[in-house]
XYZ file of N, CA and C in Angstrom:
252
model
N -146.220 121.671 -6.449
C -145.280 120.779 -6.686
C -144.236 121.226 -5.472
N -143.891 121.888 -5.221
C -142.724 123.211 -3.954
C -143.415 122.093 -2.466
N -144.385 122.640 -2.610
C -145.251 122.410 -0.850
C -145.406 120.377 -0.807
N -145.344 119.706 -1.936
C -145.186 118.560 -1.875
C -144.203 118.196 -1.752
N -143.224 118.600 -2.459
C -142.067 118.147 -2.018
C -141.004 118.544 -0.697
N -141.397 119.755 -0.906
C -140.733 120.218 0.853
C -141.593 119.475 2.074
N -142.670 119.101 1.895
C -143.503 118.057 2.951
C -143.059 116.795 3.040
N -142.791 116.622 1.635
C -142.301 115.317 2.004
C -140.446 114.784 2.501
N -139.651 115.901 2.374
C -138.676 115.870 2.469
C -138.436 116.496 4.158
N -139.476 117.309 4.292
C -139.582 117.725 5.803
C -138.944 116.763 6.722
N -139.264 115.668 6.362
C -139.227 114.484 7.253
C -138.133 114.599 7.760
N -136.988 114.430 6.774
C -135.709 114.255 6.472
C -134.793 115.224 7.112
N -135.302 116.285 7.202
C -134.897 117.849 7.788
C -134.886 117.519 9.283
N -136.300 116.358 9.752
C -136.065 116.584 11.061
C -135.507 115.784 12.061
N -135.609 114.156 11.160
C -135.464 113.390 11.218
C -134.171 113.456 12.430
N -133.504 113.315 13.514
C -132.607 113.405 14.350
C -131.273 112.293 14.245
N -131.797 111.401 13.753
C -131.509 109.882 13.409
C -130.232 110.142 12.344
N -130.235 111.412 11.053
C -129.525 111.390 10.001
C -128.626 112.363 11.104
N -127.504 112.559 9.964
C -126.596 113.533 10.386
C -126.884 114.825 9.919
N -126.771 115.600 11.098
C -126.495 117.115 10.909
C -125.850 117.086 9.264
N -125.218 117.645 9.537
C -124.876 117.708 8.129
C -125.372 117.690 6.683
N -125.853 116.187 7.133
C -126.740 116.034 5.477
C -128.187 116.917 5.789
N -128.691 117.001 7.387
C -129.319 117.549 7.225
C -129.780 118.987 6.550
N -128.773 119.645 7.195
C -128.166 120.862 6.809
C -128.332 121.203 5.455
N -127.660 120.383 4.770
C -127.718 120.578 3.307
C -128.981 120.517 2.456
N -130.034 119.570 3.108
C -131.035 119.295 2.579
C -131.609 120.533 3.072
N -131.566 121.117 3.825
C -132.354 122.709 3.905
C -132.352 123.573 3.798
N -131.390 124.270 3.419
C -130.567 124.673 2.236
C -131.344 124.803 1.437
N -131.829 124.215 0.267
C -131.928 124.348 -0.727
C -133.609 123.417 -0.787
N -134.705 122.896 0.601
C -135.934 121.771 0.524
C -135.927 122.194 1.906
N -135.459 123.503 2.737
C -135.987 123.854 4.331
C -137.311 124.098 4.417
N -137.659 124.975 3.743
C -139.158 125.666 3.567
C -139.227 126.320 2.201
N -140.892 125.908 2.647
C -141.548 126.519 1.276
C -141.212 127.045 0.228
N -140.465 128.529 0.404
C -139.665 129.681 -0.489
C -138.230 129.188 -0.820
N -138.001 128.461 0.184
C -136.643 127.686 -0.059
C -137.048 127.008 -1.574
N -137.891 126.104 -1.195
C -138.073 125.027 -1.841
C -138.799 125.612 -3.780
N -139.433 126.852 -3.327
C -139.631 127.138 -4.120
C -138.651 128.184 -5.099
N -137.875 128.085 -4.780
C -136.268 128.945 -5.110
C -136.000 127.818 -6.162
N -135.820 126.591 -4.863
C -134.985 126.157 -5.674
C -135.428 125.349 -7.190
N -136.993 125.060 -6.964
C -137.414 125.225 -8.334
C -137.368 125.682 -9.262
N -137.783 126.852 -9.264
C -136.995 127.927 -10.064
C -136.203 128.087 -10.416
N -134.906 127.378 -9.889
C -133.936 128.198 -10.128
C -133.169 126.459 -11.226
N -134.030 125.114 -10.922
C -133.745 124.268 -11.323
C -134.077 124.152 -12.865
N -135.601 124.717 -13.105
C -135.995 125.011 -14.036
C -136.001 125.648 -14.733
N -134.274 126.926 -14.899
C -134.160 127.704 -15.624
C -132.829 127.839 -15.626
N -131.894 126.951 -14.597
C -130.470 126.763 -14.967
C -129.543 125.947 -14.250
N -129.299 126.481 -12.764
C -128.457 125.253 -12.935
C -129.314 124.464 -11.829
N -129.311 123.106 -12.435
C -130.311 122.299 -11.353
C -128.989 121.443 -10.785
N -127.891 120.499 -11.238
C -127.100 120.039 -10.514
C -126.811 120.488 -9.225
N -126.464 121.180 -8.287
C -126.225 121.009 -6.924
C -127.845 119.903 -6.139
N -129.030 121.820 -6.595
C -129.959 121.104 -5.484
C -129.982 119.193 -6.366
N -130.354 118.371 -6.805
C -130.516 116.919 -7.525
C -129.066 116.327 -7.009
N -127.555 117.312 -6.321
C -126.855 116.080 -6.167
C -127.239 116.201 -4.278
N -127.560 117.060 -3.467
C -127.908 117.224 -2.333
C -129.320 116.384 -2.349
N -129.804 116.214 -2.953
C -131.246 114.897 -2.803
C -130.542 113.068 -2.717
N -129.189 113.684 -4.028
C -128.989 112.546 -4.123
C -128.119 111.905 -2.984
N -126.933 112.671 -2.889
C -125.802 112.260 -1.570
C -126.816 112.263 0.076
N -127.875 112.601 0.023
C -127.615 113.008 1.158
C -129.350 112.388 1.711
N -129.965 112.050 0.664
C -131.775 111.630 0.800
C -131.517 110.065 0.679
N -131.229 110.369 -0.672
C -131.939 108.801 -1.330
C -131.264 108.813 -3.007
N -130.824 107.884 -3.849
C -130.524 108.295 -5.048
C -132.017 108.252 -5.853
N -132.705 107.888 -5.543
C -134.328 107.575 -5.819
C -134.670 108.841 -6.804
N -134.074 109.843 -5.557
C -134.330 111.306 -6.331
C -133.903 112.165 -7.472
N -132.667 111.414 -7.671
C -132.566 111.713 -9.580
C -133.547 111.304 -10.108
N -134.100 110.571 -9.814
C -135.652 110.726 -10.901
C -136.418 111.468 -10.887
N -136.214 111.833 -9.857
C -137.636 113.474 -9.986
C -136.643 114.684 -10.385
N -135.509 114.446 -10.564
C -135.135 115.528 -10.720
C -134.471 115.656 -11.682
N -134.565 114.840 -12.795
C -134.194 114.540 -13.817
C -135.907 114.749 -14.667
N -136.613 113.843 -14.221
C -137.777 114.134 -14.836
C -138.587 116.124 -15.053
N -138.407 116.210 -13.548
C -138.701 117.694 -13.464
C -137.289 118.351 -14.582
N -136.566 118.692 -14.964
C -135.555 118.706 -16.064
C -136.457 118.988 -17.074
N -135.966 117.346 -17.109
C -136.681 117.098 -19.180
C -138.261 117.176 -18.936
N -139.119 117.306 -18.584
C -141.173 117.671 -18.595
C -140.652 119.826 -18.348
N -140.612 120.019 -17.787
C -141.207 121.178 -16.532
C -139.830 122.361 -17.777
N -138.381 121.611 -17.589
C -137.556 122.314 -18.020
C -137.654 122.757 -19.289
N -137.485 121.984 -19.699
C -137.193 122.002 -21.483
C -138.697 122.540 -22.108
N -140.134 121.959 -21.009
C -140.924 122.367 -21.875
C -141.006 124.668 -21.513
N -140.707 124.965 -20.419
C -140.508 126.015 -20.293
C -139.875 126.783 -21.262
N -138.411 126.658 -21.778
C -137.720 126.987 -22.460
C -137.617 127.263 -23.582
N -138.220 126.341 -24.297
C -138.999 126.094 -25.120
C -139.870 126.975 -25.834
N -140.921 126.970 -24.548
C -141.936 128.036 -24.598
C -141.291 129.810 -25.109
N -140.315 129.759 -23.654
C -139.809 131.348 -23.936
C -139.151 131.963 -24.917
N -138.769 130.435 -25.610
C -137.557 130.695 -26.824
C -138.162 130.843 -28.423
N -139.852 130.599 -28.141
C -140.591 130.645 -28.974
C -140.844 129.574 -30.166
């Protein structure tokens, strides 16, 4: 999932018509596969709002649905298994 997400967002990061501050903000969370994996781990177990907000504010509002779906499906499933 992280590889697909990073591949999709790499177009935005490389698009020179986008504002540089937006591209840097997205790169901080999703610029490489390793950064995206770390972001997905953070979304799953903890602070999902900053990673979601970067996508919503700088890329497109529809990324909110991806972030919420990931949190509800993956995040709550993993946490419920850990808790037992």
